[in-house]
Every structure is written in C-alpha cells, then in structure tokens.
XYZ file of C-alpha atoms in Angstrom:
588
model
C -17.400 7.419 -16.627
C -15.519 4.030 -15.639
C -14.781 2.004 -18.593
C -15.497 -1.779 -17.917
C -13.082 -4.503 -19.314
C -14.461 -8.033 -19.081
C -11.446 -10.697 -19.005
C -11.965 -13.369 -21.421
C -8.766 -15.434 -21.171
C -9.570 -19.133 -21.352
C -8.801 -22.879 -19.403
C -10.051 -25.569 -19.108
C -12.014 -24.440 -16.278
C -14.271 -27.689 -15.590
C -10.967 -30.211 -15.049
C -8.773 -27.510 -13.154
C -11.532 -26.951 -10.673
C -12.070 -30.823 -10.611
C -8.484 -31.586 -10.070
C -8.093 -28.543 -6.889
C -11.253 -28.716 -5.438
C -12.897 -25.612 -6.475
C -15.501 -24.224 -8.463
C -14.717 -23.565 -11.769
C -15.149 -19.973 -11.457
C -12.497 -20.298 -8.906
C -10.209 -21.288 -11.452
C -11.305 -18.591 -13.951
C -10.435 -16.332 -11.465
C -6.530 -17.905 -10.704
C -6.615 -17.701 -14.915
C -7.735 -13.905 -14.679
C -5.053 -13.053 -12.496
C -1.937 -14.689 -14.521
C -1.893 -18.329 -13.158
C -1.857 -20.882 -16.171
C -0.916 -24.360 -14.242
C -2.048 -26.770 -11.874
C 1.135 -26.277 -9.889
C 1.039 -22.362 -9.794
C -2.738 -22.638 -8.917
C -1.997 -25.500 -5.983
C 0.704 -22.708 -4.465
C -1.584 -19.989 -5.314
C -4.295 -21.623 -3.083
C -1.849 -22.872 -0.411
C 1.128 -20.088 0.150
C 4.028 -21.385 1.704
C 7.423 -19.783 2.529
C 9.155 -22.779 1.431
C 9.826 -21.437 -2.160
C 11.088 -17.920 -1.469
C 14.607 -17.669 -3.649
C 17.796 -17.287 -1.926
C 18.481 -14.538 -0.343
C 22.086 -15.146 -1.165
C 21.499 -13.668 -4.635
C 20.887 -10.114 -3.431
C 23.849 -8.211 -4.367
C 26.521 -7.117 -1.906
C 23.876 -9.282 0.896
C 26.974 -11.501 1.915
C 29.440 -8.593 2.093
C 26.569 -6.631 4.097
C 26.215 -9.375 6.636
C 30.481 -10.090 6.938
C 30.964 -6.346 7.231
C 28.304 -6.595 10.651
C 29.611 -9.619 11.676
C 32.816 -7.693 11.870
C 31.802 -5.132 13.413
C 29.654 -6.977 16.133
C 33.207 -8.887 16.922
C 34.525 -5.708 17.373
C 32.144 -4.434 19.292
C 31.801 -1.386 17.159
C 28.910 1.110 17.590
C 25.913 0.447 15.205
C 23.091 2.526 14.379
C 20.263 1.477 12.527
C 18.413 4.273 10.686
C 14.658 4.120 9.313
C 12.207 5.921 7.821
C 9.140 7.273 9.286
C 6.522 5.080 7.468
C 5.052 1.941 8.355
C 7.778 0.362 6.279
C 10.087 1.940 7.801
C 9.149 1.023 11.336
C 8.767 -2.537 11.004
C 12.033 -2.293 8.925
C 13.883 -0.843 11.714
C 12.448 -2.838 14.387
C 13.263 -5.999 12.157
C 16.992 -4.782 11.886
C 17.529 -3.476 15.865
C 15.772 -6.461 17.461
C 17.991 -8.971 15.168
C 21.164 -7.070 15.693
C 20.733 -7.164 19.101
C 19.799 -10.826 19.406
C 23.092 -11.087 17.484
C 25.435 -9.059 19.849
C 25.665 -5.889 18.342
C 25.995 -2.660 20.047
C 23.124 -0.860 18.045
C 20.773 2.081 18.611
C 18.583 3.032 16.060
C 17.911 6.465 14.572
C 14.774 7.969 12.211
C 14.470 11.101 10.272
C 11.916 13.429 11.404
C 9.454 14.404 8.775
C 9.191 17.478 9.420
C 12.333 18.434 10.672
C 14.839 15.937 8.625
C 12.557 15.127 5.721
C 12.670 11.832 3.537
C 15.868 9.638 4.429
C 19.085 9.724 6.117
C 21.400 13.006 5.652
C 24.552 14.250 6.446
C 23.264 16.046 9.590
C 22.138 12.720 10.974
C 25.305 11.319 10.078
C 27.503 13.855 11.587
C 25.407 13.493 15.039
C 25.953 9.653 14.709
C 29.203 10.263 14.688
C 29.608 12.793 17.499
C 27.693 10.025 19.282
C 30.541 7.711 18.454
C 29.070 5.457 15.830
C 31.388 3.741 13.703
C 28.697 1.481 11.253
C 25.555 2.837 10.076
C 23.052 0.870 7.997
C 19.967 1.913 6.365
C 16.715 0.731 5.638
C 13.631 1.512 3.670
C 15.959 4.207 2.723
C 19.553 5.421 1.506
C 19.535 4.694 -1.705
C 19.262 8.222 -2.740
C 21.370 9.335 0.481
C 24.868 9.978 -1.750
C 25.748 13.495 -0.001
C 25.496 11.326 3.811
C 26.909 8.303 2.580
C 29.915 10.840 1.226
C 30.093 12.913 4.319
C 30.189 9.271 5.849
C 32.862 7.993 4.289
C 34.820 10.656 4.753
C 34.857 10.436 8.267
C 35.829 6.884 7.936
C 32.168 5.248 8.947
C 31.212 2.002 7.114
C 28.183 2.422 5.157
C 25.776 -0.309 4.675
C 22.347 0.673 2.622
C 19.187 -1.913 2.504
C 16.746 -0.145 0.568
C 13.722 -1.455 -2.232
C 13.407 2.082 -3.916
C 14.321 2.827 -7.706
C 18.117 3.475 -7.787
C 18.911 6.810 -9.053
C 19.995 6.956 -12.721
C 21.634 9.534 -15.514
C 21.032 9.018 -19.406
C 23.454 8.114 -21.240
C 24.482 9.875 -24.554
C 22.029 8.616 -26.407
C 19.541 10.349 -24.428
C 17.432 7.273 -23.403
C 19.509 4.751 -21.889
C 19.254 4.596 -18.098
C 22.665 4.599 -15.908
C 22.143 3.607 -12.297
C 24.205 5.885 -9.858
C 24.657 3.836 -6.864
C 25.860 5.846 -3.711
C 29.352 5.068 -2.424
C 28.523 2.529 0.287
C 30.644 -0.337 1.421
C 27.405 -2.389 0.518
C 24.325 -1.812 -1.138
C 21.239 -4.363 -1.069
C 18.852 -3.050 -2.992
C 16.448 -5.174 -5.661
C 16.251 -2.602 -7.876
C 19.898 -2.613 -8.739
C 20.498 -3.925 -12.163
C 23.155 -6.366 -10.740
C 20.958 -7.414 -8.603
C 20.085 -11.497 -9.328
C 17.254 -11.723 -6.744
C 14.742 -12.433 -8.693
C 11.222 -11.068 -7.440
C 12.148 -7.167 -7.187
C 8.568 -6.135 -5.495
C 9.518 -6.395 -1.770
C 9.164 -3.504 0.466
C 12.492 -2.235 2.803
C 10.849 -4.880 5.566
C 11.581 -7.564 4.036
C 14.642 -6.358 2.663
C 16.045 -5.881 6.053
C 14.059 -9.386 7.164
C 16.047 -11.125 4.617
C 19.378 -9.790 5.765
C 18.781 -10.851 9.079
C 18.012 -14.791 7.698
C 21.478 -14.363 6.014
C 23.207 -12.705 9.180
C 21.591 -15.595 11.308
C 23.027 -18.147 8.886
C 26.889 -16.887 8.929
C 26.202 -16.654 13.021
C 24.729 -20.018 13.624
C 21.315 -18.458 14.929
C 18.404 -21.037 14.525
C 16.204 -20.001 11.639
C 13.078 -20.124 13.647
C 14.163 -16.903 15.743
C 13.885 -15.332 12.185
C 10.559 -16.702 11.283
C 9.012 -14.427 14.097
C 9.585 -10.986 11.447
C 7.227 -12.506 9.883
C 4.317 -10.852 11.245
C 6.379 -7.348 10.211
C 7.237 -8.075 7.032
C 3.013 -8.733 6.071
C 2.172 -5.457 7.871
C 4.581 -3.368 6.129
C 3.897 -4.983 2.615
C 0.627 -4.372 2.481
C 0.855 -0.426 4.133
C 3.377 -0.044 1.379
C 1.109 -1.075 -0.987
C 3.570 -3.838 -3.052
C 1.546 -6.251 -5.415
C 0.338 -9.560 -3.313
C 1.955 -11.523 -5.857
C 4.333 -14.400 -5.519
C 6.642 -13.881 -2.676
C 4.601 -10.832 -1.105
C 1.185 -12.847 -0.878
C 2.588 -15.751 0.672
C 4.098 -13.169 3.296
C 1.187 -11.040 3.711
C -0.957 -15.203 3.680
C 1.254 -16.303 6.866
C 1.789 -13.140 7.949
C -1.705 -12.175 8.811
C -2.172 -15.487 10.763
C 1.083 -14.759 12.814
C -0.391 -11.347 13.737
C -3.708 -13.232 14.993
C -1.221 -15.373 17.005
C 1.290 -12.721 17.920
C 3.315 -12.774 21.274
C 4.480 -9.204 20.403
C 3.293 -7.799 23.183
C 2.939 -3.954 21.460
C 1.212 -5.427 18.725
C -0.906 -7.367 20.529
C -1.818 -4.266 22.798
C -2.370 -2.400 19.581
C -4.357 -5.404 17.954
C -6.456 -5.031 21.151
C -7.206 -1.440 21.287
C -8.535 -1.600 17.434
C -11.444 -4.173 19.015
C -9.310 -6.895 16.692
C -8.582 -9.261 19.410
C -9.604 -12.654 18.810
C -11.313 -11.825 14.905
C -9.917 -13.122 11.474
C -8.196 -10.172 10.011
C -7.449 -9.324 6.504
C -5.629 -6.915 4.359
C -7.891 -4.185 5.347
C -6.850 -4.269 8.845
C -3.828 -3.886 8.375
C -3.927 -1.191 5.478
C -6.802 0.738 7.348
C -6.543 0.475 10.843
C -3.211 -0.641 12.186
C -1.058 0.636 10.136
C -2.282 3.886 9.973
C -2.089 4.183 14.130
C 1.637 2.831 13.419
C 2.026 6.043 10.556
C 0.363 8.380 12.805
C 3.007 8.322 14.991
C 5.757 9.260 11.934
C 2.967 12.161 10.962
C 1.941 13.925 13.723
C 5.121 12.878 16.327
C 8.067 10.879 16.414
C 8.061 7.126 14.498
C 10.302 6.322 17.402
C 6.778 5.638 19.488
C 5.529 3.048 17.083
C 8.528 1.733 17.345
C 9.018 1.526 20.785
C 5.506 0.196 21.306
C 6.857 -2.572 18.929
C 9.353 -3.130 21.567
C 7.909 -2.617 24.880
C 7.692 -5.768 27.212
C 5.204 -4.547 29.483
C 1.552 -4.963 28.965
C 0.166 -2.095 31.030
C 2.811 0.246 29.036
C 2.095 -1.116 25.827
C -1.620 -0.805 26.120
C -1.099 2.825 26.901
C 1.071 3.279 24.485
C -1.345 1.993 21.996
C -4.059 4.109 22.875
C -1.729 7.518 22.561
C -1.104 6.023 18.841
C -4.890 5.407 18.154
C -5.780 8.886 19.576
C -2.782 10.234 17.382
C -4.671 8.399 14.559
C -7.994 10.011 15.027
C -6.485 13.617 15.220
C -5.061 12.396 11.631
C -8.264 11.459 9.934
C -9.868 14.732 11.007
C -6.977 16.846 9.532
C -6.523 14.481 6.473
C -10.457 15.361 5.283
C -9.683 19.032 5.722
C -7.203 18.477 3.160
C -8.834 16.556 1.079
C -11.869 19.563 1.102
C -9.501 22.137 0.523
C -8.012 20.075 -2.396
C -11.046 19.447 -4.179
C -12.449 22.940 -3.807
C -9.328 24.036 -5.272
C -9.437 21.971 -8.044
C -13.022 23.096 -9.145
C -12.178 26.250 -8.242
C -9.376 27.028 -11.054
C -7.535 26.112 -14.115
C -5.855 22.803 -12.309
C -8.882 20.710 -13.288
C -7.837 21.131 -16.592
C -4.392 19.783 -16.093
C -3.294 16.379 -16.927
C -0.745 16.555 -13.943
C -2.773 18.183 -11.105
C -0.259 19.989 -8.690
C -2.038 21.058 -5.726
C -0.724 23.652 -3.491
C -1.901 24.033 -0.276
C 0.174 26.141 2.411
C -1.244 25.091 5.746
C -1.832 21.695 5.395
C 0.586 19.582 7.703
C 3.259 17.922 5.059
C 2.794 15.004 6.799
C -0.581 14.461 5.505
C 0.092 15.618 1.645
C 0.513 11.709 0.487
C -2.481 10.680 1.602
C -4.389 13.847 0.186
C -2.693 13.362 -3.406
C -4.216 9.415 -3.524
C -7.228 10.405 -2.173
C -7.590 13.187 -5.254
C -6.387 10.691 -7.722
C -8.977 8.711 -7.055
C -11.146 11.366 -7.121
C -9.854 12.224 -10.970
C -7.721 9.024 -11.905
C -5.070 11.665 -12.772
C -1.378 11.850 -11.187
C -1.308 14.303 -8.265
C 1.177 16.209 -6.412
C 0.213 17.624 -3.460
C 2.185 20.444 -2.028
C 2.613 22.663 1.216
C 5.133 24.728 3.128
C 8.049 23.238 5.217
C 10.737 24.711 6.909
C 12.888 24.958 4.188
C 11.249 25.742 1.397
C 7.833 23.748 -0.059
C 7.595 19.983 -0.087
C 5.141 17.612 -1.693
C 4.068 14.032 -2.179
C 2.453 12.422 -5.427
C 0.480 9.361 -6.030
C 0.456 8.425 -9.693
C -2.096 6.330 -11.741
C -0.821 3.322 -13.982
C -0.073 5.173 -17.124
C 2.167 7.533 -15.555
C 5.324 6.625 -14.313
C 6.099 9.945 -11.414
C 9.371 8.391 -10.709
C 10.871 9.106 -14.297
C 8.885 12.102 -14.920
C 9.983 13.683 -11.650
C 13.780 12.687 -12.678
C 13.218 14.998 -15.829
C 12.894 18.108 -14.325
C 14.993 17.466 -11.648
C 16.749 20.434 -12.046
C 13.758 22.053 -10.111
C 13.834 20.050 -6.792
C 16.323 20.422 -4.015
C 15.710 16.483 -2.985
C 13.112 13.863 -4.455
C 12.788 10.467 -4.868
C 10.101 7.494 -4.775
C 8.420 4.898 -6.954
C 6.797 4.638 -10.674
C 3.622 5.367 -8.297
C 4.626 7.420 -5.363
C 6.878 10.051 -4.750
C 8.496 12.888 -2.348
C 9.884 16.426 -3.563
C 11.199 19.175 -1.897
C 11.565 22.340 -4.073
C 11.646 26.007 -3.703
C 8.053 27.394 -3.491
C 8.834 29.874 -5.974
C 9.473 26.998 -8.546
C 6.158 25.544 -8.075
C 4.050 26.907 -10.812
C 7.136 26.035 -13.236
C 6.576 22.828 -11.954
C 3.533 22.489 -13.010
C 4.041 24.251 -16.158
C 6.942 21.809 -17.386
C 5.114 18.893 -16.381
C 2.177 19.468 -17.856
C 4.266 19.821 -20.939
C 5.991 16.911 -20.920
C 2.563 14.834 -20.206
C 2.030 12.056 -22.761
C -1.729 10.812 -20.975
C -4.470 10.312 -22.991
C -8.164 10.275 -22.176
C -7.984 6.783 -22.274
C -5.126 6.735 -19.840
C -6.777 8.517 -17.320
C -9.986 6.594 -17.699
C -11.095 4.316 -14.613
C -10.666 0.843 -15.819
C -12.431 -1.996 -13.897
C -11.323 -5.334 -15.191
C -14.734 -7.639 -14.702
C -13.730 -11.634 -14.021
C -17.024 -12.710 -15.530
C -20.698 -12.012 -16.213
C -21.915 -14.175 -13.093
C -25.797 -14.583 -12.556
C -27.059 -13.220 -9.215
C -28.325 -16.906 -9.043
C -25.119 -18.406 -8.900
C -24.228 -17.133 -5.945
C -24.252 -19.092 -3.613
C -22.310 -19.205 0.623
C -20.120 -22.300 -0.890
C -19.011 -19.954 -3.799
C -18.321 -16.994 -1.403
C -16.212 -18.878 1.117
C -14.272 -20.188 -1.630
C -13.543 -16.914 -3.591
C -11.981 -16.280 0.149
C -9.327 -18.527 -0.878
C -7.508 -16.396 -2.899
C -7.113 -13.601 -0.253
C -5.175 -11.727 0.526
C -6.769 -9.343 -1.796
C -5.537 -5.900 -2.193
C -2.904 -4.432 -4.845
C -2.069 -7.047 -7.588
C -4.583 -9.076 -6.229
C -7.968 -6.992 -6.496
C -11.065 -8.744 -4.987
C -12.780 -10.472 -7.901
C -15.741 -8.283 -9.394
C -18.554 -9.422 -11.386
C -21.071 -7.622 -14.116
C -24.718 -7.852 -15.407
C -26.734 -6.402 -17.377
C -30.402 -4.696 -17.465
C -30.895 -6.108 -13.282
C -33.883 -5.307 -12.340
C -34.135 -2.774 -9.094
C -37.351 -3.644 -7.248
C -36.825 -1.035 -4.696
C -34.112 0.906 -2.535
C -33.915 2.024 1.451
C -31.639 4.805 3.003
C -29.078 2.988 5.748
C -26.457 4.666 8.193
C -26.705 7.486 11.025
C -27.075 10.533 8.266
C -28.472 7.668 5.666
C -25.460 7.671 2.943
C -25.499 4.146 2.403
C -28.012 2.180 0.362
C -30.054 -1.187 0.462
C -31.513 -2.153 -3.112
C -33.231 -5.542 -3.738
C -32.682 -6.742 -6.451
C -34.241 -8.939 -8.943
C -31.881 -12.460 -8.857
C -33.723 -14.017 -12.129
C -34.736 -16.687 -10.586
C -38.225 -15.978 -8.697
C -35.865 -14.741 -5.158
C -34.712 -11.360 -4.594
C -31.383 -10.682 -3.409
C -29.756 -7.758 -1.124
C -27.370 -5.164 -2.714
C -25.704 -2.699 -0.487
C -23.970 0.757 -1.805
C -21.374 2.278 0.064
C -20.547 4.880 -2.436
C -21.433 6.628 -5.267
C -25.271 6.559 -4.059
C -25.652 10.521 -5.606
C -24.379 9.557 -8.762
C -26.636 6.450 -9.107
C -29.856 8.163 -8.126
C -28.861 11.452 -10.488
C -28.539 7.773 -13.503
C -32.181 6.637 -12.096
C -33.549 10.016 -12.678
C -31.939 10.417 -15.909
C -32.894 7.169 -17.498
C -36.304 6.838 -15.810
C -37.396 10.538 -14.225
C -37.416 11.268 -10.479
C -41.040 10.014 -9.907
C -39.232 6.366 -10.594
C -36.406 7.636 -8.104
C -39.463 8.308 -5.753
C -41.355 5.133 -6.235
C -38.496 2.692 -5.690
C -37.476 4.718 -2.235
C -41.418 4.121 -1.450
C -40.846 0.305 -2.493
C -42.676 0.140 -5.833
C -41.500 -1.825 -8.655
C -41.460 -0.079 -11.724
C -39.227 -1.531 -14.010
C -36.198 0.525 -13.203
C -32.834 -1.496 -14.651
C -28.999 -0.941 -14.479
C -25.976 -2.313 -15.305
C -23.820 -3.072 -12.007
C -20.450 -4.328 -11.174
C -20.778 -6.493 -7.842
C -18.661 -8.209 -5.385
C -20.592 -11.058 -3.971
C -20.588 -11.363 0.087
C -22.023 -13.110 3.376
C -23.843 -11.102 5.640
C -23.742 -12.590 9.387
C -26.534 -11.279 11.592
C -27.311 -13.211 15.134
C -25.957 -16.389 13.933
C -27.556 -16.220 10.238
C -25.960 -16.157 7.225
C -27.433 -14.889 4.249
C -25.717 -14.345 0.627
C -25.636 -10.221 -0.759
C -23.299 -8.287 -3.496
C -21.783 -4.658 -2.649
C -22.111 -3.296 -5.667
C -18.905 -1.410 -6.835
C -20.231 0.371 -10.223
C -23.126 0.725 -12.171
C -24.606 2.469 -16.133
C-alpha cells in the first residue's frame, strides 16, 4: 500500500500568481517543488542558459583544455573513449565532433559491454597505444579507471578524465570519514570531487564533456555559437541518465528539447523521423522512452559505435537506414527485457528473496546488457533496492537500481572486498564478482541493511486536494509550464476523497486499460482513464462494495461505489476537440 503525503508548505499564493501570470495553484506548485521567490519562480517559468556558472570553476578544466591545446599543436594522436550508454554516446560525440572542429587528430574508442565491461581498462589502453595514441581522455567514465590510467602513465600517455560519477573513497581512521582516491591523471574534471568549486554537481558526463568544449573553444578563439549546437546532446543524455531537472539540468533538458524539434543533425533527425516524431512537440518521455532507448540498444545488443556513427553520418539515405537497424535493435530489446522481468518476478515469489530487504536476483541467461533495466523495473515492482545478476565471460556481473533510502553506491563500497570491479551512483550501480560469491553477497548485504518498512514504502507526495471542478483546459496548459517533468521534477498529482464512480468501460486491443466517469461535484461528469493497476482497483471495488457492484458499474449502473484517487489532470484531443480528463495514478 502507497502511503500518500499531501504538501502543505505555504505562499502567498494569490499575489505570486498575480504578479507571473498564473494561477495560483501554479504557484503552489513552484512552492511544492522548492522555489520560494518571485525571481526563482520567473527563471523557473522561463529557463535560460544565461545563468549557468562558470565552467572555469571545474577543477583541473583549464589544465584539461591547455594540455589538448598542446597536444592539438603538436599534432599528437587523441582518442576519445566513452561509455556504452546514452550518456556516453552523446558524451563522446560531443568530445570527437569538437576536437575535430578544433584540429585535433582524434578517433574515438568505447568499451564493449560485454566484452570490456563498464569503463576504460588497461587492455584498451595498451591497444591505444599500439595504435600510436599519445593523449587519451575519458568521458562518462574513468574515474574509477586507476589500474588504465597507471598502465597509462607508465607508458608515458597523458591522461585526461571527464567523468560525473562518485569518486572513489577509503575511510579514514576513524572509520567514517570519507577520503576521495582520485586516479593518477594529468587532469581530472569531475563534479563530484571535493575540490571541485562548480557549484551544481548533478550534471551527467554530456555535459561534462559539453562544458569542456565551451572552455576549449574559449582558449582557441572558436565562436561560442558552434558550441551552443551540443545542446540538443546534452538534454538527451540528461534525461536518459535520469539527473534531477533542477536548476542547470532543466534549463538544458527546456532548450534542449526545442533544439531537437529544430535539429539539423541529420542522424537525429533520421532517427526523430523513424519514431513517427517528426514535426510533434516532444517531451521528456520521448526522449527517456523512445529515442534514447534505440540510441542504448545499440550499446546492448551491438556496438555503441552505431549510435554514434548515426550521430555523425552526413547522408540522409544512410542515416535513415541506419536509424531503422537501431529501432529494430530496440524492439528485439523490449521483447528480451520482459522475459527478464518474468523470470525475475517468478523468482522472487518463488523463494526466500521476497523476504529480503536487498533483493539480489540471479538470473544466468539473461543478456547482462539488459540486467539494469530488469533491477528498476523490479524495484518498482517492490520499492526495494535490487541487484540483478547474470553470467559474463569472466565471472558474474550485475546492475542495481536503488530506492531513496538506500544509498547502493556506499553500501556496495562496504563489501567491496567481494567484487572484482564496481562502481555507480547513490541510485545505480555496476558489479562484477565471482559467481561463487554471490549468495555471500546477498548474505552480507542483507546484514548490513538499515531499511525500514517505512523506507521501503511507496511515497506519493500530493500538491493539493484539487476539485475535479477546477479543472479546467486554461489550468492544464499552464501546469505545462513547468515541464520538463521527469526526475526532480515529477508531474504535479492531485487527491480526493470519497469520488463518486458512476460507471467503468474496458479500453485497448486485450482491454487492460480503463475508462471510469466520474462524478465532478458539480452536476457534469468527467473522464478518468487507468493505465495501470486496473486488477488491483477492481479486487478494492469488490472488497469494499462486493463483486455484484464490480458488475453493475462495468454494466453502467450507478451504485454509489466511492474511492479515494490520486489524479493527474489532462487534455484529450480527438478530431480537433478538446476535452478536459485526469489519469488517475493511485487510488484506496
């Protein structure tokens, strides 16, 4: 059961909204999600690049962008390497295209997943070498890369790292003060270093690597415009890398999304195209759910080298073909990914692992590729941390998705002792381990698990108890202003009590879906549609008022049945008509 949290922090709601323009609940919403002045509100409303901080203050940024400028005057071999994410793509585009705009004699590298795992390593390294680079530099990765960097030094490379992951750390004596271990690099941009005087530390490795390039630009004397156009890159890989659209990220993600509707990338626009985007207003959700994923597909089930070269490609025909090979790729992926999920959550109900705290989920012969995406879709499932875990070459590896409470990063750094090679976020993370260590594992985790009930409870955090009346397409449009919703910037959500159901209808090809009219309190009825969770509300009909209720409301009779429901108030556009519905997102 979801526990429901209605924000009460107050404003003066009526002379805000006067003074911007809005409706008050617009404002109450700004006030729900941190904002406390006019001024923050205005920029909230309006995102602008024009107060991103200096990129200057990144540490070692200006020694990062002399040591390339050097070695572009030299005319020294550069290779760029990546990761096999989204992120990573757009990162590594970002840094090739720039550096060769810029003169450089670069090539780019990225690990495969299966082959090379997470990050750069000294095999890569030593082939980079053989290959006569002099200069590597990282991105979206490296951070955690000290045995390359090492081997790299050694052989007299310079090392340059642009990373946004958690820096690896030792405790000190006292057994609870963190000690950041950064690798041996000649330079090491990274806002997660505690020297580090950038001051918004949420940006993905895209706009990491976007922000060295406005730097390199600057020392060069390249206009700043020729920058602005990793723009578009930058939004995409924020969002698929799911940092908080706060601040600096949602005024990227803002412009971004209307430079992709613009783009004159031409493998973006071919991939645009092939998603039947062309032309349409797009939103978070397209890129989270649709491009991006034919962008990871690529780093899953081939090489990230075609996403990236589609990124690249100058002719149409070729891009468009290219695209479609990534979409296809894409499809193949969703199929596999709900095997996994299937074979996850029969597992789980199928053993002890339900009972866990920590679920570790072991499952042999599903493509490692795929385990990230399995673990968040089981969290969601259980709102516990997962790891997810299958056989590789070498060994087992595993992915985890974590849940608020639960920092994976630090937890995984305590029994590190187990892994042969992890890393990742406070709610993400890779592992590679022995698969003879896996039940230990789980054992030791398990142990060292401080969750609560509470902690693992679903929390929805309701902006207000809004009448169904209220609503109106004015009010709708306007909570639009505040996208770009999606992490750190949820889609506002609104609760009532005892609403009267006056009847329901089946929708969809096998009906799953769900139509409701409901009672609006003010002599009109108003559409509710139910995209999930229909079992569990019919199973809370029957329970409250007996299936012959269930029964009579499917056969459109109104007898009395009422819930509690979280909704998200919409616009539903049918031949030219607009009419005003709610998805509703929970009920009691």
């Amino acid at each position: 059961m979801s526990k429901w949290i209605m924000q009460r922090k107050g404003a003066d709601f009526v002379g805000l909204g006067g003074r911007l323009g809005v409706d008050p609940v617009i404002v109450r919403l700004m006030v729900n999600r941190g904002l406390t002045t006019y001024e923050e509100m205005e920029e909230y409303l309006h995102p602008t690049l024009d107060n991103f901080p200096d990129p200057h203050l990144f540490a070692d940024m200006d020694l990062a962008c002399e040591l390339l400028m050097e070695a572009i005057d030299e005319g020294v071999k550069i290779r760029v390497v990546g990761d096999y994410d989204v992120d990573g793509i757009m990162s590594t585009y970002i840094l090739t295209t720039a550096l060769r705009e810029a003169g450089a004699n670069v090539d780019y590298a990225v690990p495969h997943r299966m082959i090379d795992g997470y990050g750069i390593n000294p095999e890569m390294v030593q082939t980079a070498f053989d290959e006569g680079v002099r200069f590597i530099i990282t991105c979206d990765n490296g951070i955690a890369a000290a045995p390359a960097i090492d081997l790299a030094k050694e052989l007299g490379m310079t090392f340059v790292v642009t990373d946004h992951h958690e820096v690896p750390f030792e405790l000190a004596a006292d057994g609870e003060t963190k000690v950041q271990k950064l690798p041996q690099a000649d330079a090491v941009v990274d806002p997660k270093r505690d020297d580090c005087s950038y001051p918004f530390k949420g940006i993905c490795g895209a706009q990491v690597a976007w922000k060295l390039v406005d730097v390199l630009f600057e020392f060069i004397g390249i206009e700043k415009e020729k920058t602005d156009r990793f723009l578009q890159f930058a939004a995409i890989a924020t969002v698929c890398d799911v940092m908080e659209l706060k601040g600096e990220n949602r005024a990227t993600v803002y412009q971004g999304i209307k430079a992709i509707e613009a783009t004159d990338n031409i493998g973006l626009d071919a991939l645009v195209a092939r998603n039947d985007l062309k032309g349409k207003p797009l939103s978070c959700y397209h890129l989270g759910f649709i491009i991006g994923p034919c962008l990871n597909a690529s780093g899953r089930l081939d090489t990230a080298g075609r996403a990236i070269e589609l990124l690249m490609e100058q002719d149409q025909a070729k891009a468009l073909a290219m695209a479609n090979e990534l979409v296809e790729l894409n499809s193949q992926r969703k199929t596999m990914t709900q095997e996994g999920i299937d074979k996850a959550r029969e597992l789980i109900e199928n053993s002890t692992i339900k009972n866990d705290r920590v679920l570790i989920v072991y499952i042999p012969n599903l493509h490692e590729s795929l385990a990230g995406i399995v673990a968040g879709r089981i969290r969601e499932t259980y709102s516990k941390p997962v790891l997810v875990i299958t056989d590789a070459e070498e060994g087992a590896k595993g992915s985890g998705r974590s849940i608020p409470a639960y920092n994976m990063f630090d937890e995984l750094t305590a029994v590190k002792d187990i892994f042969t090679k992890f890393g990742g976020h406070p709610m993400a993370a890779g592992i590679s381990l022995p698969s003879e260590k896996i039940d230990e594992l789980r054992t030791r985790l398990n142990q060292n698990c401080k969750l609560t009930d509470d902690d693992m409870q679903e929390i929805i955090k309701i902006d207000c108890d809004m009448p169904l009346s209220y609503i109106t397409e004015g009010l709708v449009d306007s909570i639009d202003l505040l996208a770009p919703f999606g992490t750190g910037n949820p889609k506002p959500v609104f609760a009532l009590k005892d609403i009267h159901i006056l009847k329901i209808v089946s929708m969809g090809r096998e009906g799953q879906y769900r139509r409701l009219s409901l009672d609006a309190g003010n002599g009109q009825s108003i559409t509710a549609l139910m995209f999930r969770n229909v079992e569990e509300l019919e199973e809370t009909i029957i329970k409250k008022y007996g299936a012959t209720a269930l029964n009579d409301l499917y056969a459109g009779k109104d007898v009395g049945v009422k819930m509690d429901i979280v909704y998200e108030p919409s616009i539903n556009e049918f031949r030219g008509n607009r009419s005003v519905q709610v998805i509703i997102e929970n009920f009691k």
